[in-house]
Amino acid sequence: MNAKEVLKGHKSLAEFRYELGQVEKGYTNRSLYINLSDNKVESKPVTDMMKEKFTGGKGFGLWYLWNAVRPETKWNDPENEIVISSGPLGGITQYPGSGKSLVVTISPLTGLVIDSNVGGYFGPLLKFAGWDALEVQGKAEKDVVIFIDGNEGTVKIEETPIEEKDGHQIGEMLTEMYAESEDDKRNISVVTAGSAGEHTLIGLLNFTFYDVRRKVVRLKQAGRGGIGTVFKDKNIKALVVRFRGVKGDLNHPSDISRINKAGVRLHKEICKFDDVQNKMRQIGTANIIEVMDEYDLLPVHNYKYGSHPDTYKIASNVFIEKYITQGKPDGCWYGCSLSCAKAADHFEIKTGPYRGQFVTVDGPEYENAAGLGANCGIFDPQYILESNFYCDTYGVDTISFGTITAFAMECYENGIINKEITGGLELNFGNAEAAMELLHQMSRGEGFGLIAGQGIRRMKRLFVEAYGADPKFLQDIGMEQKGLEYSEYLPKESLAQQGGYGLTNKGPQHDEAWLIFMDMVNNQIPTFEDKAEALHYFPMFRTWFGLNGLCKLPWNDIVPESNSSALEPAKIPEHVQNYVDLFNGVTGRVIDKEELIRQSERVYNFQRVFNIRMGHGKREDDKIPYRSAGPVTVEEYESRRERYDQQLIELLGYNPEGRTTEEKIAVLRRHREDQYEKLIDAVYARRGWNNNGIPKINTLEMLGIDLPEVIEAVQPYL
């Protein structure tokens, strides 16, 4: 049916009119609150306290959610919220990577607060439409579309008859529906989930932007933790924002010349160095597939191995030469010359409901190639791109899907599950056909896809209770932590990266701390104290991007010529100063690089306290599955026997000669687990937490977040 005809069938449930106003120094100073249970719509003030203590973006999301839920609130309770915010720097067009939205909710997978950083146009357009944040609470009785018109000053809640369930279809239809012309499509952004959100706990959200050169709606993902599942549970078909008139001064910054100078510096560096450093403009983040393989860091066969002889089949040059469209700007917001949002155009789908259709596939990102491909033993670029497309349009987190499938494959090959349990799926490593069918089952809510879609933590419990599996073995090989599946890096030889995964607030996602090269390859952080300092600074610095609506890639994927002689080259100090200049130039405040970190510390510690209030966030919650620290099985040990034997000799004075592999595994395990516990002690001390991982009162006081309700949450554990 024609999109305009479908729009006529929308039933208005509520309409809210507001004064347009404008952004001042990065803030609109108000947020939009919607409760779908009673169709209430209202404007809420953004206070000076919020800006001082929580900055914006993820910080605002955490604060609103904290005040909306109770300690016992579950992800599918009506009071759970989805909060979307960009931050004070979000939407500037002078500096690459400033189009991000931050999404916060209670995760179906973890039961904790989850946050996800996503591209597309929604966050900036929401701000320019007049809102620093959008809070959605409650549940609609039937599918609804929330439409925000930033030029007319209206917010509408509309019951919709749209039958389409998949992300690319809904994105295209609603862009067509609400755009007044072809040119107007670039002013529309849609947020939607896909069909899998109805049946799995790993549903994602798609955020659209209209690619005017390709004339196609493209999708970026808030992928982690099941945010799309929450979205579907609230019966939201889509969020839509429209705003015409994007230009460089819409943030009404305090000092635009300061912003311009920082932007010019980085644009010049990208132009000069991208081709020789990272090739982001050719391949995007998939540029590191072969690099990870070379350094034994690419997850293969459920993180057993770090490399594979067939990796060349999915190396970045394969995607560049055969699939990824070259020569087109690929930024997911205006002004991003890093242009990493790559796409394969006119890609023919071979399976499933869209078989025979030609589509645009966003990607692959490194995580998709590594997780969907290498980790499952599938070295087939066609499969990687097709499963990437289906994950996106079905609304399935590619990282969780890849890690879940790899876990299921290892369980299958160990006889823990069989064809009877999987409904005929032969889940051997390398079986692309079975993996693809598993994905299609998730979208339909059928077969083994229903089980796998619950995530590894629940799969482990089921396999023990129903099939008599060894719980210790499943705990060792089930690559989840806090209930969230691991992202796609093999951290066995990097103690710092083990901590970077295990000591996160939301679960093992590399956006908090990616330290493998500093630790394992470059040996820049040899002592526990060095590692603890890195596990303090880098999570805080990366958190800062999420407070301000920024992408992390422009920070360290291109480095300036001066960096090799810098005092702390891993921090890219010249770029850190860029961010200080950007923040001061937009907001008019005067911060330095130390205050930048303190801004993040406030929010990071607040999120830790939030977890504590929800019944988690303690030392026991920071444990990791042993496979992320060392070899679990004989075949794992034997694949690196020379390395492991040498470590036993050099680190422990243990002679491996004449010992069984099982004996050597046990000795190495005791050592590595002890090292991890010592790392936890050092990190907790550096962060100002007690030995159980609880922020101390004086830490909260020093950071200025010693609010009564915050103190009340930690007091019982101190």
XYZ file of C-alpha atoms in Angstrom:
718
model
C 0.000 0.000 0.000
C 1.136 3.577 -0.683
C 2.787 5.132 2.378
C 0.622 8.246 2.213
C -2.492 6.075 2.161
C -1.270 4.187 5.219
C -0.744 7.507 7.001
C -4.415 8.304 6.476
C -5.214 5.146 8.414
C -3.311 6.329 11.478
C -5.474 6.979 14.516
C -4.463 9.976 16.607
C -4.149 9.154 20.308
C -2.526 12.373 21.500
C -1.101 15.611 20.128
C 1.195 17.979 21.990
C 2.208 21.429 20.785
C 5.315 23.239 21.957
C 7.257 26.424 21.400
C 10.147 25.789 19.043
C 12.819 27.691 20.956
C 16.440 27.035 20.039
C 19.631 25.387 21.215
C 21.874 27.583 23.350
C 25.493 26.557 23.916
C 24.691 22.949 23.083
C 21.512 22.555 25.151
C 17.804 23.102 24.569
C 17.334 22.993 28.370
C 14.304 20.714 28.175
C 13.454 17.102 27.491
C 10.396 15.382 26.060
C 8.565 12.881 28.263
C 6.002 10.438 26.845
C 4.036 7.817 28.779
C 2.355 5.352 26.451
C 0.142 3.841 29.129
C -1.987 6.999 29.304
C -0.645 8.875 26.222
C 0.731 11.644 28.408
C 3.160 14.036 26.719
C 4.980 16.810 28.561
C 8.077 18.980 28.562
C 10.519 18.609 31.466
C 13.275 21.090 32.340
C 16.923 20.154 31.989
C 18.402 21.663 35.122
C 21.817 23.174 35.768
C 22.419 20.303 38.192
C 21.876 17.794 35.366
C 24.303 19.593 33.101
C 26.910 19.953 35.844
C 26.780 16.380 37.148
C 25.643 14.335 34.138
C 26.716 16.511 31.139
C 24.290 14.980 28.599
C 23.826 11.901 26.418
C 24.270 8.741 28.444
C 24.438 10.810 31.644
C 20.975 12.258 31.094
C 19.671 8.807 30.217
C 20.974 7.306 33.458
C 19.561 10.137 35.553
C 16.094 9.953 34.020
C 16.011 6.163 34.281
C 17.210 6.259 37.911
C 14.256 8.451 38.790
C 11.778 6.360 36.782
C 12.421 2.861 38.126
C 12.582 1.013 41.427
C 15.317 -1.426 42.549
C 13.026 -4.329 41.695
C 11.929 -3.017 38.270
C 12.275 -5.555 35.460
C 12.926 -4.794 31.813
C 9.333 -5.486 30.792
C 7.676 -3.510 33.580
C 5.800 -0.439 32.339
C 7.947 1.942 34.389
C 11.100 0.925 32.532
C 12.058 3.689 30.122
C 13.895 4.030 26.873
C 15.835 7.299 26.943
C 17.554 8.770 23.884
C 19.866 11.766 24.082
C 22.764 13.158 22.076
C 24.666 15.553 24.357
C 25.894 19.144 24.112
C 28.332 18.486 21.245
C 25.910 16.314 19.306
C 24.945 17.743 15.932
C 27.905 20.033 15.322
C 28.973 19.682 11.697
C 32.526 20.983 11.986
C 34.093 17.965 13.694
C 33.903 14.315 12.538
C 31.773 11.881 14.494
C 29.303 14.229 16.174
C 26.040 12.592 15.102
C 25.649 10.009 17.824
C 22.624 9.133 19.946
C 22.922 7.410 23.320
C 20.181 4.993 24.303
C 19.615 3.856 27.908
C 17.207 1.269 29.339
C 17.096 -1.779 31.624
C 18.414 -4.726 29.653
C 16.439 -7.950 29.172
C 19.729 -9.855 29.025
C 21.442 -8.489 32.125
C 18.720 -6.955 34.282
C 21.081 -3.980 34.553
C 21.205 -0.601 32.901
C 22.424 -0.889 29.327
C 23.634 1.975 27.162
C 24.325 1.898 23.456
C 25.987 4.450 21.192
C 24.484 4.685 17.693
C 24.848 6.740 14.538
C 22.176 7.972 12.157
C 20.436 11.332 12.263
C 17.952 10.873 15.087
C 19.912 12.353 18.013
C 20.941 15.595 16.297
C 17.525 16.098 14.688
C 15.848 15.487 18.046
C 17.964 18.223 19.578
C 17.339 20.666 16.752
C 13.633 19.844 17.046
C 13.885 21.284 20.560
C 14.746 18.413 22.926
C 17.895 17.402 24.786
C 16.434 13.976 25.496
C 13.424 11.791 24.813
C 11.985 9.620 27.604
C 9.472 6.948 26.671
C 7.742 5.104 29.504
C 4.681 2.859 29.811
C 3.181 0.502 27.237
C 0.805 1.176 24.379
C -2.188 -1.089 23.876
C -1.501 -1.418 20.144
C 1.372 -0.521 17.826
C 2.066 3.210 17.807
C 4.244 5.682 15.962
C 5.557 8.713 17.840
C 6.139 11.582 15.415
C 8.077 14.698 16.399
C 7.913 17.571 13.938
C 10.669 19.996 14.838
C 9.542 22.699 12.452
C 5.854 22.687 13.298
C 6.413 22.157 17.025
C 4.166 19.109 17.377
C 4.445 15.689 18.971
C 1.906 13.072 17.916
C 1.159 9.581 19.181
C -0.571 7.654 16.426
C -1.945 4.133 16.357
C -0.688 2.574 13.138
C -1.947 -0.189 10.831
C 1.540 -0.820 9.389
C 1.991 -4.568 8.982
C 5.652 -4.570 7.966
C 7.875 -5.987 10.697
C 11.427 -5.653 9.450
C 13.726 -2.696 9.923
C 14.597 -1.749 6.365
C 10.937 -1.922 5.282
C 9.662 0.167 8.188
C 12.466 2.697 7.773
C 11.690 3.126 4.082
C 7.914 3.312 4.566
C 7.988 5.873 7.373
C 10.570 8.030 5.627
C 8.278 8.081 2.604
C 5.225 8.603 4.801
C 6.430 11.659 6.711
C 8.645 13.330 4.091
C 6.876 15.971 2.057
C 9.185 15.570 -0.936
C 12.231 13.656 -2.135
C 14.473 16.410 -0.750
C 12.660 16.253 2.587
C 13.703 12.625 3.140
C 17.111 13.752 4.369
C 15.305 15.600 7.184
C 13.654 12.428 8.502
C 15.089 9.895 10.943
C 13.278 6.780 12.120
C 13.964 4.529 15.101
C 12.526 1.054 14.871
C 13.057 -2.539 15.950
C 12.539 -5.666 13.848
C 10.567 -8.887 14.064
C 13.133 -10.664 16.243
C 12.478 -8.223 19.076
C 9.169 -9.987 19.629
C 10.820 -13.365 20.227
C 14.364 -12.823 21.503
C 16.158 -10.947 24.262
C 18.820 -9.662 21.862
C 16.686 -7.240 19.838
C 18.339 -4.061 18.618
C 17.163 -0.635 17.493
C 17.754 0.681 13.975
C 18.349 4.431 13.583
C 17.948 5.636 10.006
C 19.472 8.267 7.811
C 18.628 8.941 4.190
C 21.580 8.525 1.852
C 20.902 11.140 -0.806
C 23.524 9.761 -3.203
C 22.274 6.195 -3.077
C 18.656 7.331 -2.610
C 18.145 4.694 0.035
C 17.308 4.633 3.739
C 20.260 3.284 5.683
C 20.328 1.748 9.136
C 22.693 2.199 12.075
C 22.274 0.120 15.198
C 21.942 0.552 18.939
C 22.811 -3.100 19.222
C 23.726 -4.238 22.663
C 21.666 -5.622 25.496
C 18.215 -6.090 23.964
C 17.053 -2.479 23.685
C 14.935 -3.431 20.669
C 13.199 -6.085 22.752
C 12.168 -3.399 25.253
C 10.989 -1.224 22.354
C 8.774 -4.017 20.976
C 7.437 -4.821 24.447
C 6.196 -1.241 24.684
C 4.363 -1.728 21.365
C 6.293 1.030 19.666
C 6.368 0.583 15.918
C 8.653 3.551 15.411
C 9.870 6.919 16.595
C 10.084 9.513 13.829
C 11.637 12.963 13.951
C 11.595 15.563 11.180
C 13.660 18.728 11.140
C 14.528 20.934 8.180
C 17.329 23.448 8.269
C 20.472 21.743 9.591
C 23.431 24.119 9.477
C 26.731 24.614 11.219
C 25.702 27.049 13.936
C 22.484 25.391 15.206
C 24.101 24.527 18.531
C 24.588 28.282 18.993
C 28.060 27.668 20.382
C 29.881 30.066 22.614
C 32.941 30.264 20.333
C 32.456 28.786 16.875
C 35.950 29.718 15.713
C 37.444 27.409 18.331
C 35.306 24.550 17.024
C 36.205 25.321 13.427
C 39.941 25.267 14.169
C 39.741 21.868 15.892
C 37.718 20.498 12.987
C 40.139 21.788 10.352
C 43.056 20.185 12.193
C 41.431 16.765 12.202
C 40.053 16.941 8.661
C 43.592 17.653 7.415
C 44.956 14.677 9.350
C 42.282 12.366 7.976
C 42.960 13.537 4.427
C 46.707 13.068 4.842
C 46.940 9.887 6.914
C 43.843 7.720 6.488
C 45.118 5.899 3.422
C 48.383 4.967 5.128
C 47.148 4.388 8.691
C 43.724 2.717 8.745
C 41.905 3.029 5.410
C 38.644 3.873 7.164
C 37.342 5.614 4.070
C 37.852 2.457 2.026
C 36.634 -0.298 4.327
C 35.510 1.143 7.679
C 36.183 -0.819 10.854
C 36.573 -4.117 8.953
C 40.094 -2.856 8.221
C 41.461 -4.773 11.219
C 40.267 -8.326 10.399
C 43.655 -9.515 9.150
C 45.483 -7.480 11.799
C 43.634 -9.276 14.584
C 44.385 -12.607 12.896
C 48.096 -11.776 12.633
C 48.336 -11.042 16.355
C 46.291 -14.099 17.433
C 43.415 -11.890 18.580
C 40.659 -12.866 16.136
C 38.068 -15.078 17.875
C 37.795 -18.418 16.106
C 35.562 -21.380 17.079
C 33.985 -19.765 20.134
C 37.188 -17.983 21.209
C 39.258 -21.192 21.272
C 41.765 -19.833 18.792
C 42.992 -16.423 17.702
C 43.703 -17.046 14.039
C 42.780 -19.352 11.174
C 44.330 -20.310 7.804
C 41.129 -19.228 6.006
C 41.018 -15.678 7.371
C 42.336 -14.413 4.035
C 38.925 -15.275 2.563
C 37.286 -12.558 4.690
C 40.186 -10.094 4.838
C 39.394 -6.447 4.254
C 40.691 -6.465 0.667
C 38.039 -9.071 -0.235
C 35.236 -6.746 0.845
C 36.886 -3.739 -0.799
C 37.420 -5.453 -4.134
C 34.199 -7.472 -4.403
C 31.458 -5.928 -2.299
C 31.892 -2.522 -0.654
C 30.932 0.442 -2.825
C 33.909 2.731 -3.258
C 34.133 6.418 -4.027
C 31.068 7.585 -2.107
C 31.083 9.667 1.083
C 29.886 7.395 3.862
C 29.496 9.518 6.956
C 26.452 8.838 9.131
C 26.185 12.533 10.040
C 27.081 15.739 8.246
C 30.729 16.724 8.233
C 32.324 13.369 9.037
C 35.261 12.960 6.677
C 36.308 9.703 8.356
C 33.391 8.157 6.425
C 33.511 4.695 8.007
C 29.809 3.840 7.460
C 30.512 1.569 4.503
C 27.880 -0.173 2.405
C 27.555 -2.932 -0.164
C 25.085 -1.762 -2.804
C 22.975 -3.990 -5.070
C 23.775 -7.013 -2.916
C 21.727 -10.070 -3.874
C 20.089 -11.979 -1.013
C 20.260 -15.769 -1.378
C 18.054 -17.019 1.478
C 14.989 -16.205 3.538
C 12.019 -13.940 2.819
C 14.056 -11.475 0.727
C 15.700 -14.097 -1.486
C 16.377 -12.713 -4.940
C 16.091 -9.086 -3.857
C 18.946 -6.603 -4.252
C 19.583 -4.554 -1.116
C 22.051 -2.157 0.443
C 23.931 -3.772 3.331
C 25.570 -1.503 5.875
C 28.905 -3.003 6.703
C 30.507 -5.206 7.435
C 31.889 -3.774 10.642
C 34.824 -5.629 12.153
C 32.586 -7.060 14.883
C 30.238 -8.542 12.284
C 32.970 -10.140 10.207
C 34.673 -11.534 13.300
C 31.535 -12.671 15.144
C 29.291 -13.856 12.331
C 32.283 -15.207 10.441
C 35.497 -16.285 12.156
C 34.056 -17.028 15.585
C 31.603 -19.473 13.990
C 34.276 -20.868 11.669
C 32.497 -19.433 8.618
C 34.951 -17.759 6.253
C 32.445 -16.788 3.579
C 32.007 -13.084 2.738
C 28.615 -13.669 1.082
C 27.321 -15.263 4.283
C 28.787 -12.509 6.450
C 27.108 -9.759 4.453
C 23.796 -11.606 4.153
C 23.627 -12.445 7.850
C 24.658 -8.844 8.553
C 21.678 -7.657 6.490
C 19.237 -10.039 8.158
C 20.500 -9.263 11.661
C 19.934 -5.568 10.995
C 16.514 -5.831 9.391
C 15.256 -8.500 11.824
C 16.630 -6.383 14.651
C 19.157 -8.880 16.065
C 22.385 -7.779 17.753
C 25.130 -9.104 15.469
C 27.643 -9.399 18.321
C 25.310 -11.416 20.529
C 24.152 -13.534 17.587
C 27.696 -14.411 16.542
C 28.814 -15.260 20.067
C 25.619 -17.212 20.821
C 25.940 -19.225 17.609
C 29.594 -20.016 18.296
C 28.664 -21.225 21.809
C 25.861 -23.382 20.412
C 28.254 -24.848 17.850
C 30.769 -25.848 20.494
C 27.999 -27.389 22.586
C 26.822 -29.292 19.493
C 30.276 -30.590 18.697
C 30.694 -31.709 22.325
C 27.427 -33.650 22.289
C 25.723 -31.377 24.842
C 22.989 -30.695 22.291
C 22.131 -32.719 19.191
C 19.977 -32.634 16.056
C 16.920 -33.658 18.023
C 17.320 -30.665 20.335
C 18.198 -28.249 17.526
C 15.303 -29.392 15.351
C 17.598 -30.783 12.687
C 20.120 -27.953 12.569
C 23.650 -29.343 12.227
C 25.413 -26.687 14.231
C 28.979 -27.621 13.430
C 31.574 -24.898 13.155
C 31.612 -23.670 9.580
C 28.011 -24.570 8.741
C 26.774 -21.301 7.232
C 23.456 -22.806 6.149
C 22.576 -23.885 9.703
C 23.662 -20.543 11.164
C 21.506 -18.656 8.656
C 18.493 -20.829 9.385
C 18.993 -20.206 13.102
C 18.787 -16.479 12.392
C 15.610 -16.873 10.346
C 14.083 -18.928 13.176
C 14.792 -16.106 15.614
C 12.827 -13.708 13.436
C 9.872 -16.106 13.259
C 10.004 -17.170 16.901
C 10.421 -20.803 15.984
C 12.497 -23.878 16.814
C 15.948 -23.681 18.341
C 16.003 -19.990 17.440
C 13.667 -19.378 20.370
C 16.202 -20.970 22.724
C 19.272 -19.284 21.256
C 17.495 -15.938 21.244
C 17.387 -15.967 25.041
C 21.143 -15.488 25.242
C 24.024 -17.578 26.534
C 23.302 -17.160 30.240
C 19.849 -18.696 29.896
C 21.076 -21.303 27.420
C 23.637 -22.518 29.961
C 20.951 -22.898 32.598
C 18.692 -24.829 30.219
C 21.466 -27.123 28.992
C 22.327 -28.037 32.584
C 18.767 -28.517 33.793
C 17.281 -30.191 30.707
C 20.213 -31.997 29.118
C 22.533 -32.763 32.034
C 25.446 -30.635 30.830
C 28.444 -29.978 33.088
C 27.804 -26.501 34.547
C 31.520 -25.828 35.112
C 32.373 -26.524 31.480
C 29.523 -24.347 30.241
C 30.584 -21.558 32.573
C 34.109 -21.770 31.175
C 33.145 -21.689 27.490
C 29.966 -19.574 27.612
C 31.307 -16.201 26.571
C 28.978 -13.931 28.476
C 29.563 -11.744 31.486
C 26.846 -10.021 33.483
C 24.511 -11.735 30.988
C 25.873 -9.855 27.960
C 27.690 -11.729 25.209
C 31.348 -10.862 24.590
C 32.313 -8.629 21.714
C 34.786 -10.024 19.234
C 38.307 -9.819 20.625
C 40.322 -12.700 22.075
C 41.789 -11.453 25.383
C 43.642 -14.594 26.576
C 47.079 -12.984 26.442
C 46.005 -9.538 27.629
C 45.216 -9.306 31.329
C 44.273 -5.660 30.855
C 41.718 -6.563 28.188
C 40.305 -9.260 30.455
C 39.738 -6.465 32.945
C 38.481 -4.225 30.146
C 35.695 -6.740 29.591
C 35.057 -7.981 33.135
C 35.145 -4.640 34.949
C 32.638 -2.867 32.725
C 29.366 -1.560 34.104
C 27.170 -3.067 31.406
C 29.011 -6.218 30.391
C 31.841 -7.187 28.011
C 31.703 -4.485 25.366
C 34.950 -3.001 24.074
C 33.620 0.565 23.977
C 34.683 1.032 27.615
C 38.246 -0.267 27.367
C 40.155 -1.666 24.396
C 43.669 -2.252 25.679
C 44.902 -5.348 23.819
C 47.542 -3.566 21.753
C 48.806 -1.424 24.614
C 49.077 -4.479 26.844
C 49.875 -7.519 24.723
C 51.505 -6.137 21.586
C 53.302 -2.992 22.767
C 53.835 -3.933 26.442
C 53.164 -0.346 27.502
C 51.426 -1.273 30.775
C 53.524 -4.065 32.351
C 52.629 -3.743 36.058
C 49.325 -4.132 37.881
C 49.481 -0.432 38.708
C 50.034 0.444 35.038
C 47.113 -1.728 33.992
C 44.915 -0.270 36.718
C 45.732 3.247 35.576
C 44.845 2.313 31.997
C 41.627 0.665 33.206
C 40.787 3.887 34.975
C 41.676 6.399 32.287
C 40.496 4.750 29.086
C 37.010 3.706 30.265
C 36.543 7.236 31.594
C 37.746 8.861 28.400
C 35.563 6.636 26.247
C 32.598 7.298 28.530
C 33.022 10.994 27.730
C 32.108 10.440 24.076
C 28.793 8.986 25.227
C 28.062 12.052 27.343
C 28.496 14.394 24.410
C 27.024 12.661 21.358
C 30.362 11.732 19.812
C 31.877 8.756 18.008
C 35.156 7.414 19.411
C 36.791 6.605 16.058
C 38.082 10.103 15.228
C 39.962 10.085 18.544
C 42.531 7.371 17.810
C 41.931 5.811 14.408
C 43.917 8.618 12.849
C 46.912 9.935 14.796
C 48.862 13.133 14.107
C 52.540 13.228 13.155
C 53.415 14.594 16.591
C 51.990 11.577 18.382
C 55.082 9.384 18.303
C 56.961 11.948 20.402
C 54.052 12.715 22.737
C 54.434 12.111 26.453
C 51.537 9.632 26.532
C 51.053 8.546 22.911
C 48.304 5.990 23.647
C 46.038 8.838 24.780
C 46.568 10.819 21.530
C 47.027 14.027 23.560
C 46.650 16.366 20.587
C 43.187 14.930 19.973
C 42.309 15.075 23.653
C 42.974 18.808 23.441
C 40.675 18.955 20.408
C 37.854 17.619 22.567
C 38.594 20.096 25.333
C 38.441 22.879 22.732
C 35.183 21.534 21.304
C 33.484 21.323 24.693
C 34.605 24.770 25.754
C 33.807 26.230 22.341
C 30.246 24.904 22.379
C 29.258 25.299 26.028
C 31.268 28.346 27.038
C 32.539 26.480 30.077
C 36.241 26.285 30.829
C 37.395 22.734 31.400
C 40.784 21.077 30.966
C 41.692 17.477 30.210
C 41.501 16.581 33.901
C 37.968 17.921 34.248
C 37.012 16.036 31.111
C 37.883 12.808 32.931
C 36.051 13.938 36.076
C 32.890 14.495 34.046
C 33.075 10.854 33.051
C 33.984 9.647 36.533
C 30.774 11.166 37.887
C 28.639 9.297 35.408
C 30.682 6.095 35.514
C 30.456 5.884 39.290
C 26.780 6.776 39.183
C 26.163 3.880 36.793
C 28.044 1.554 39.148
C 25.817 2.712 42.004
C 22.775 2.208 39.778
C 23.841 -1.422 39.316
C 24.274 -1.773 43.066
C 20.788 -0.404 43.637
C 19.509 -3.036 41.179
C 21.143 -5.790 43.263
C 24.385 -6.214 41.295
C 27.565 -4.175 40.760
C 29.799 -6.013 43.231
C 32.997 -8.036 42.951
C 31.197 -11.294 42.253
C 29.582 -9.628 39.244
C 32.982 -8.822 37.721
C 34.071 -12.456 37.268
C 34.795 -13.637 33.743
C 34.425 -17.001 31.974
C 37.798 -18.703 32.053
C 38.092 -19.025 28.281
C 38.610 -15.272 28.098
C 41.649 -15.722 30.356
C 43.186 -19.021 29.255
C 42.812 -22.459 27.636
C 39.885 -24.574 28.793
C 40.318 -27.676 26.660
C 43.223 -29.893 25.688
C 42.967 -28.864 22.042
C 43.166 -25.209 23.048
C 46.319 -25.768 25.060
C 47.927 -27.916 22.391
C 47.248 -25.284 19.725
C 49.652 -22.971 21.595
C 51.611 -25.574 23.538
C 55.018 -24.002 23.013
C 53.773 -20.640 24.256
C 51.991 -22.031 27.299
C 54.835 -24.382 28.252
C 57.268 -21.486 28.092
C 55.012 -19.376 30.330
C 54.873 -22.159 32.908
C 58.662 -22.242 32.977
C 59.317 -18.485 32.967
C 56.451 -17.235 35.112
C 56.007 -20.069 37.576
C 59.238 -22.054 37.509
C 57.142 -25.101 36.665
C 58.688 -27.809 34.500
C 56.065 -29.029 31.997
C 58.200 -31.970 30.881
C 56.375 -35.238 31.426
C 53.188 -33.546 32.621
C 49.826 -34.247 31.064
C 48.099 -31.438 29.237
C 45.333 -31.527 31.858
C 47.887 -30.984 34.621
C 49.459 -28.080 32.789
C 46.053 -26.499 32.140
C 45.248 -26.667 35.861
C 48.541 -25.042 36.910
C 48.233 -22.283 34.313
C 44.631 -21.688 35.314
C 45.459 -21.138 38.981
C 48.067 -18.585 37.957
C 45.856 -16.687 35.524
C 42.864 -16.581 37.838
C 45.130 -15.278 40.612
C 46.437 -12.593 38.262
C 42.897 -11.499 37.452
C 41.995 -11.192 41.140
C 45.079 -9.058 41.749
C 44.112 -6.889 38.803
C 40.648 -6.386 40.287
C 42.226 -5.253 43.564
C 44.418 -2.728 41.755
C 41.600 -1.349 39.580
C 39.198 -1.001 42.496
C 41.825 0.886 44.485
C 42.542 3.218 41.557
C 38.854 3.924 41.015
C 38.253 4.728 44.670
C 36.138 1.650 45.353
C 36.350 -0.756 48.256
C 37.516 -4.351 47.844
C 33.979 -5.433 46.952
C 33.731 -2.938 44.100
C 31.574 -0.376 45.928
C 32.410 3.318 45.397
C 33.552 4.812 48.692
C 31.731 7.775 50.214
C 34.748 10.042 49.851
C 34.971 9.115 46.147
C 31.351 10.126 45.642
C 31.915 13.323 47.636
C 35.036 14.199 45.649
C 33.099 13.793 42.409
C 30.105 15.760 43.665
C 27.585 12.952 43.249
C 27.045 12.335 46.962
C 23.304 12.776 46.493
C 21.235 11.355 49.373
C 19.741 8.580 47.251
C 23.190 7.647 45.935
C 24.655 7.422 49.432
C 21.662 5.366 50.521
C 22.321 2.818 47.764
C 25.962 2.161 48.695
C 25.794 2.557 52.485
C 24.797 -1.072 53.261
C 27.887 -2.404 51.470
C 30.538 -0.154 53.032
